[in-house]
Amino acid sequence: MIVGVDVGTTVTKAALIGPDGRAVRSAAAPSQLVRRGVEVEQDLEDVLRTVAAVVREVCTGLDVAVEAIALTGQGDGLWLRDADGHAVRPPISWQDGRASSMVEQWRADGDPNGVMAQVFALTGSGLFPGSHAALLAYLDTHEPESLRRAAVAGYCIDAVLQRLTGTISVDASDASLPFLDVRSRTYVDDALALCGVGQWRHLLAEPAAPQTVFALDGHGAALLGLPVGTPVTAGPYDLQACGFGSGTVAEHDATMVVGTTLACQVLTTDAKVRPGDDPAGMWLCTPDPATYLHVMPSMVGTAGVDWALRTLGLEVTALDGLLDGSSPGAGGVRALPYLSGAGERAPFVDPRARGRLDGMTLSTTPADLVRAVCESVAYAARHCFDRLGLSGEVAACGGGTRSQAWLQIFADVLGTDVHVPREPLVGARGAALVAWEALGVEVDIEAWRADRDVVRPSAAAEQYDAGYRRYLDDLTAARGSWGTGATA
């Protein structure tokens, strides 16, 4: 059995998983997220506490050996550590917005000679406030002493790995954004120089080779309550792990992760940056050096619906009933889902992006408002997939997929079947799948893929097709009001 561990932004989950993909046991522990205005940070010691808690819970009384610990978790952000793996300052979350003004300068209203466009041309990665580029540049200006104290500028997964194994490393999926050439798996020094952080190149760990297996050292073994030398794998990070755990393994197949963020992604063998593309999204390395994951990770997914429910004084358990209480089109109410304080990062980048609700009257109901927000997130998903060139099967996972009514909206807006795994812990499951491969254990992936339900488009799909065109028109008008002068 493998213990898959998914270190999320607010919850760490673990599952004991066999080669058949079934979770025998699972556990979850909340972690702290500290918000101060646009600043969003975490506590590495708190994160390690949650990892230890969930691993110990699923392993208690276990009568079979743990064959490996498979780590996945949140990406982006900036986790600065010393040589012993201790944080030199609180880790900065991917949700952080302190570098928004810097990203806006880099964006330069779409200037093809601006920093953002040039970096995108070099690496295929868009820059956003919670990315390594922006946060390193911000600290270089405002807090250089933290960078001088650090031995490594990494991410969540490799921060946990370092404390469990004593090894400084990084998975290529994490390192992909924003400085890596994913085809050669090497850092592009010109990209660092464009962002003004070339002097901190030594803080970036070299990506581990595919199928690298680490081992628990004495400290890690004591923390988790497992034998020294227990194998550990680290990566890919959660977006990709969720795809694998959902059964997305073939070229052109897609995954829609309906979590705090909305991530739309497609497996491809083509990592070519096309001239004229808006500098948004990213290509990520996968365990197969010939295959890449092209991702459009919108900033707000379930978080937007949670906001709507919270604002109306409603619980998340009311979601399906509310969606059933309002018809497609939400009684004429239209929404834009850009509610993050850091703006938007896909399928376009704009730190000034903001959400909107339009078309309300005295007859508008709470159900209409909630449905409008749910529809807007689905429209954002279609916008992302339009940029990605969706042509294959779509799988969906994440907390938002617990709502059957919202899943139906996604299927109708996308106009295609949506495959939903019955096993909910898809991140841990995907990490375990990669670990089995690294350990040389054959897995029946078709059996994993068969364990899914299918949501098919309904008669409302035609109405939503027209609604999507209105959404794009609303977005174009809104982007003008944000002062960017750009188009959708």
PDB file of N, CA and C in Angstrom, residues 84-124:
ATOM      1  N   ASP A  84      18.696  23.544   6.302  1.00  0.00           N
ATOM      2  CA  ASP A  84      18.092  22.478   7.098  1.00  0.00           C
ATOM      3  C   ASP A  84      16.589  22.342   6.855  1.00  0.00           C
ATOM      4  N   GLY A  85      16.051  23.146   5.955  1.00  0.00           N
ATOM      5  CA  GLY A  85      14.635  23.026   5.624  1.00  0.00           C
ATOM      6  C   GLY A  85      13.708  23.861   6.471  1.00  0.00           C
ATOM      7  N   HIS A  86      14.246  24.764   7.273  1.00  0.00           N
ATOM      8  CA  HIS A  86      13.400  25.621   8.105  1.00  0.00           C
ATOM      9  C   HIS A  86      13.093  26.921   7.353  1.00  0.00           C
ATOM     10  N   ALA A  87      11.870  27.404   7.502  1.00  0.00           N
ATOM     11  CA  ALA A  87      11.451  28.618   6.799  1.00  0.00           C
ATOM     12  C   ALA A  87      12.222  29.825   7.320  1.00  0.00           C
ATOM     13  N   VAL A  88      12.744  30.640   6.410  1.00  0.00           N
ATOM     14  CA  VAL A  88      13.431  31.866   6.820  1.00  0.00           C
ATOM     15  C   VAL A  88      12.436  33.024   6.944  1.00  0.00           C
ATOM     16  N   ARG A  89      11.247  32.831   6.452  1.00  0.00           N
ATOM     17  CA  ARG A  89      10.119  33.755   6.609  1.00  0.00           C
ATOM     18  C   ARG A  89       8.870  32.937   6.319  1.00  0.00           C
ATOM     19  N   PRO A  90       7.685  33.381   6.730  1.00  0.00           N
ATOM     20  CA  PRO A  90       6.478  32.593   6.443  1.00  0.00           C
ATOM     21  C   PRO A  90       6.321  32.342   4.946  1.00  0.00           C
ATOM     22  N   PRO A  91       6.031  31.101   4.544  1.00  0.00           N
ATOM     23  CA  PRO A  91       5.795  30.825   3.128  1.00  0.00           C
ATOM     24  C   PRO A  91       4.677  31.709   2.584  1.00  0.00           C
ATOM     25  N   ILE A  92       4.874  32.209   1.361  1.00  0.00           N
ATOM     26  CA  ILE A  92       3.886  33.072   0.726  1.00  0.00           C
ATOM     27  C   ILE A  92       3.024  32.222  -0.191  1.00  0.00           C
ATOM     28  N   SER A  93       1.717  32.321  -0.037  1.00  0.00           N
ATOM     29  CA  SER A  93       0.769  31.508  -0.794  1.00  0.00           C
ATOM     30  C   SER A  93       0.664  31.971  -2.247  1.00  0.00           C
ATOM     31  N   TRP A  94       0.240  31.057  -3.103  1.00  0.00           N
ATOM     32  CA  TRP A  94      -0.063  31.382  -4.501  1.00  0.00           C
ATOM     33  C   TRP A  94      -1.202  32.389  -4.622  1.00  0.00           C
ATOM     34  N   GLN A  95      -1.999  32.543  -3.538  1.00  0.00           N
ATOM     35  CA  GLN A  95      -3.112  33.490  -3.557  1.00  0.00           C
ATOM     36  C   GLN A  95      -2.672  34.918  -3.244  1.00  0.00           C
ATOM     37  N   ASP A  96      -1.416  35.115  -2.889  1.00  0.00           N
ATOM     38  CA  ASP A  96      -0.924  36.407  -2.430  1.00  0.00           C
ATOM     39  C   ASP A  96      -0.992  37.449  -3.548  1.00  0.00           C
ATOM     40  N   GLY A  97      -1.330  38.683  -3.175  1.00  0.00           N
ATOM     41  CA  GLY A  97      -1.470  39.736  -4.172  1.00  0.00           C
ATOM     42  C   GLY A  97      -0.537  40.912  -3.980  1.00  0.00           C
ATOM     43  N   ARG A  98       0.482  40.793  -3.118  1.00  0.00           N
ATOM     44  CA  ARG A  98       1.325  41.951  -2.811  1.00  0.00           C
ATOM     45  C   ARG A  98       2.125  42.427  -4.035  1.00  0.00           C
ATOM     46  N   ALA A  99       2.354  41.539  -4.989  1.00  0.00           N
ATOM     47  CA  ALA A  99       3.151  41.914  -6.171  1.00  0.00           C
ATOM     48  C   ALA A  99       2.286  42.321  -7.356  1.00  0.00           C
ATOM     49  N   SER A 100       1.008  42.609  -7.115  1.00  0.00           N
ATOM     50  CA  SER A 100       0.090  42.917  -8.221  1.00  0.00           C
ATOM     51  C   SER A 100       0.552  44.104  -9.055  1.00  0.00           C
ATOM     52  N   SER A 101       1.014  45.167  -8.384  1.00  0.00           N
ATOM     53  CA  SER A 101       1.417  46.359  -9.140  1.00  0.00           C
ATOM     54  C   SER A 101       2.636  46.066 -10.007  1.00  0.00           C
ATOM     55  N   MET A 102       3.521  45.208  -9.522  1.00  0.00           N
ATOM     56  CA  MET A 102       4.698  44.844 -10.301  1.00  0.00           C
ATOM     57  C   MET A 102       4.295  44.062 -11.554  1.00  0.00           C
ATOM     58  N   VAL A 103       3.355  43.120 -11.381  1.00  0.00           N
ATOM     59  CA  VAL A 103       2.893  42.343 -12.527  1.00  0.00           C
ATOM     60  C   VAL A 103       2.199  43.250 -13.531  1.00  0.00           C
ATOM     61  N   GLU A 104       1.466  44.244 -13.039  1.00  0.00           N
ATOM     62  CA  GLU A 104       0.800  45.175 -13.940  1.00  0.00           C
ATOM     63  C   GLU A 104       1.832  45.948 -14.765  1.00  0.00           C
ATOM     64  N   GLN A 105       2.948  46.318 -14.157  1.00  0.00           N
ATOM     65  CA  GLN A 105       4.006  46.982 -14.913  1.00  0.00           C
ATOM     66  C   GLN A 105       4.603  46.039 -15.956  1.00  0.00           C
ATOM     67  N   TRP A 106       4.819  44.781 -15.571  1.00  0.00           N
ATOM     68  CA  TRP A 106       5.370  43.810 -16.512  1.00  0.00           C
ATOM     69  C   TRP A 106       4.419  43.581 -17.674  1.00  0.00           C
ATOM     70  N   ARG A 107       3.130  43.639 -17.371  1.00  0.00           N
ATOM     71  CA  ARG A 107       2.125  43.386 -18.400  1.00  0.00           C
ATOM     72  C   ARG A 107       2.104  44.503 -19.435  1.00  0.00           C
ATOM     73  N   ALA A 108       2.280  45.733 -18.991  1.00  0.00           N
ATOM     74  CA  ALA A 108       2.390  46.896 -19.864  1.00  0.00           C
ATOM     75  C   ALA A 108       1.280  46.941 -20.916  1.00  0.00           C
ATOM     76  N   ASP A 109       0.049  46.665 -20.474  1.00  0.00           N
ATOM     77  CA  ASP A 109      -1.115  46.729 -21.369  1.00  0.00           C
ATOM     78  C   ASP A 109      -0.913  45.968 -22.669  1.00  0.00           C
ATOM     79  N   GLY A 110      -0.346  44.780 -22.540  1.00  0.00           N
ATOM     80  CA  GLY A 110      -0.202  43.931 -23.721  1.00  0.00           C
ATOM     81  C   GLY A 110       0.973  44.273 -24.607  1.00  0.00           C
ATOM     82  N   ASP A 111       1.897  45.102 -24.151  1.00  0.00           N
ATOM     83  CA  ASP A 111       3.071  45.474 -24.938  1.00  0.00           C
ATOM     84  C   ASP A 111       3.854  44.221 -25.327  1.00  0.00           C
ATOM     85  N   PRO A 112       4.030  43.956 -26.640  1.00  0.00           N
ATOM     86  CA  PRO A 112       4.763  42.754 -27.058  1.00  0.00           C
ATOM     87  C   PRO A 112       6.227  42.769 -26.650  1.00  0.00           C
ATOM     88  N   ASN A 113       6.725  43.946 -26.271  1.00  0.00           N
ATOM     89  CA  ASN A 113       8.114  44.031 -25.801  1.00  0.00           C
ATOM     90  C   ASN A 113       8.201  44.115 -24.282  1.00  0.00           C
ATOM     91  N   GLY A 114       7.061  43.973 -23.608  1.00  0.00           N
ATOM     92  CA  GLY A 114       7.050  44.023 -22.155  1.00  0.00           C
ATOM     93  C   GLY A 114       7.624  42.757 -21.545  1.00  0.00           C
ATOM     94  N   VAL A 115       7.913  42.814 -20.258  1.00  0.00           N
ATOM     95  CA  VAL A 115       8.518  41.676 -19.554  1.00  0.00           C
ATOM     96  C   VAL A 115       7.647  40.437 -19.672  1.00  0.00           C
ATOM     97  N   MET A 116       6.337  40.592 -19.443  1.00  0.00           N
ATOM     98  CA  MET A 116       5.468  39.429 -19.448  1.00  0.00           C
ATOM     99  C   MET A 116       5.467  38.737 -20.809  1.00  0.00           C
ATOM    100  N   ALA A 117       5.351  39.516 -21.869  1.00  0.00           N
ATOM    101  CA  ALA A 117       5.328  38.931 -23.206  1.00  0.00           C
ATOM    102  C   ALA A 117       6.651  38.251 -23.537  1.00  0.00           C
ATOM    103  N   GLN A 118       7.757  38.842 -23.124  1.00  0.00           N
ATOM    104  CA  GLN A 118       9.061  38.258 -23.430  1.00  0.00           C
ATOM    105  C   GLN A 118       9.291  36.962 -22.657  1.00  0.00           C
ATOM    106  N   VAL A 119       8.907  36.946 -21.380  1.00  0.00           N
ATOM    107  CA  VAL A 119       9.051  35.718 -20.593  1.00  0.00           C
ATOM    108  C   VAL A 119       8.164  34.616 -21.160  1.00  0.00           C
ATOM    109  N   PHE A 120       6.942  34.978 -21.529  1.00  0.00           N
ATOM    110  CA  PHE A 120       6.025  33.993 -22.108  1.00  0.00           C
ATOM    111  C   PHE A 120       6.604  33.400 -23.389  1.00  0.00           C
ATOM    112  N   ALA A 121       7.221  34.224 -24.206  1.00  0.00           N
ATOM    113  CA  ALA A 121       7.827  33.733 -25.442  1.00  0.00           C
ATOM    114  C   ALA A 121       8.973  32.765 -25.158  1.00  0.00           C
ATOM    115  N   LEU A 122       9.665  32.957 -24.035  1.00  0.00           N
ATOM    116  CA  LEU A 122      10.808  32.104 -23.688  1.00  0.00           C
ATOM    117  C   LEU A 122      10.392  30.787 -23.040  1.00  0.00           C
ATOM    118  N   THR A 123       9.351  30.820 -22.197  1.00  0.00           N
ATOM    119  CA  THR A 123       9.016  29.646 -21.383  1.00  0.00           C
ATOM    120  C   THR A 123       7.584  29.163 -21.537  1.00  0.00           C
ATOM    121  N   GLY A 124       6.712  29.967 -22.149  1.00  0.00           N
ATOM    122  CA  GLY A 124       5.305  29.580 -22.262  1.00  0.00           C
ATOM    123  C   GLY A 124       4.522  29.755 -20.986  1.00  0.00           C
TER     124      GLY A 124
END
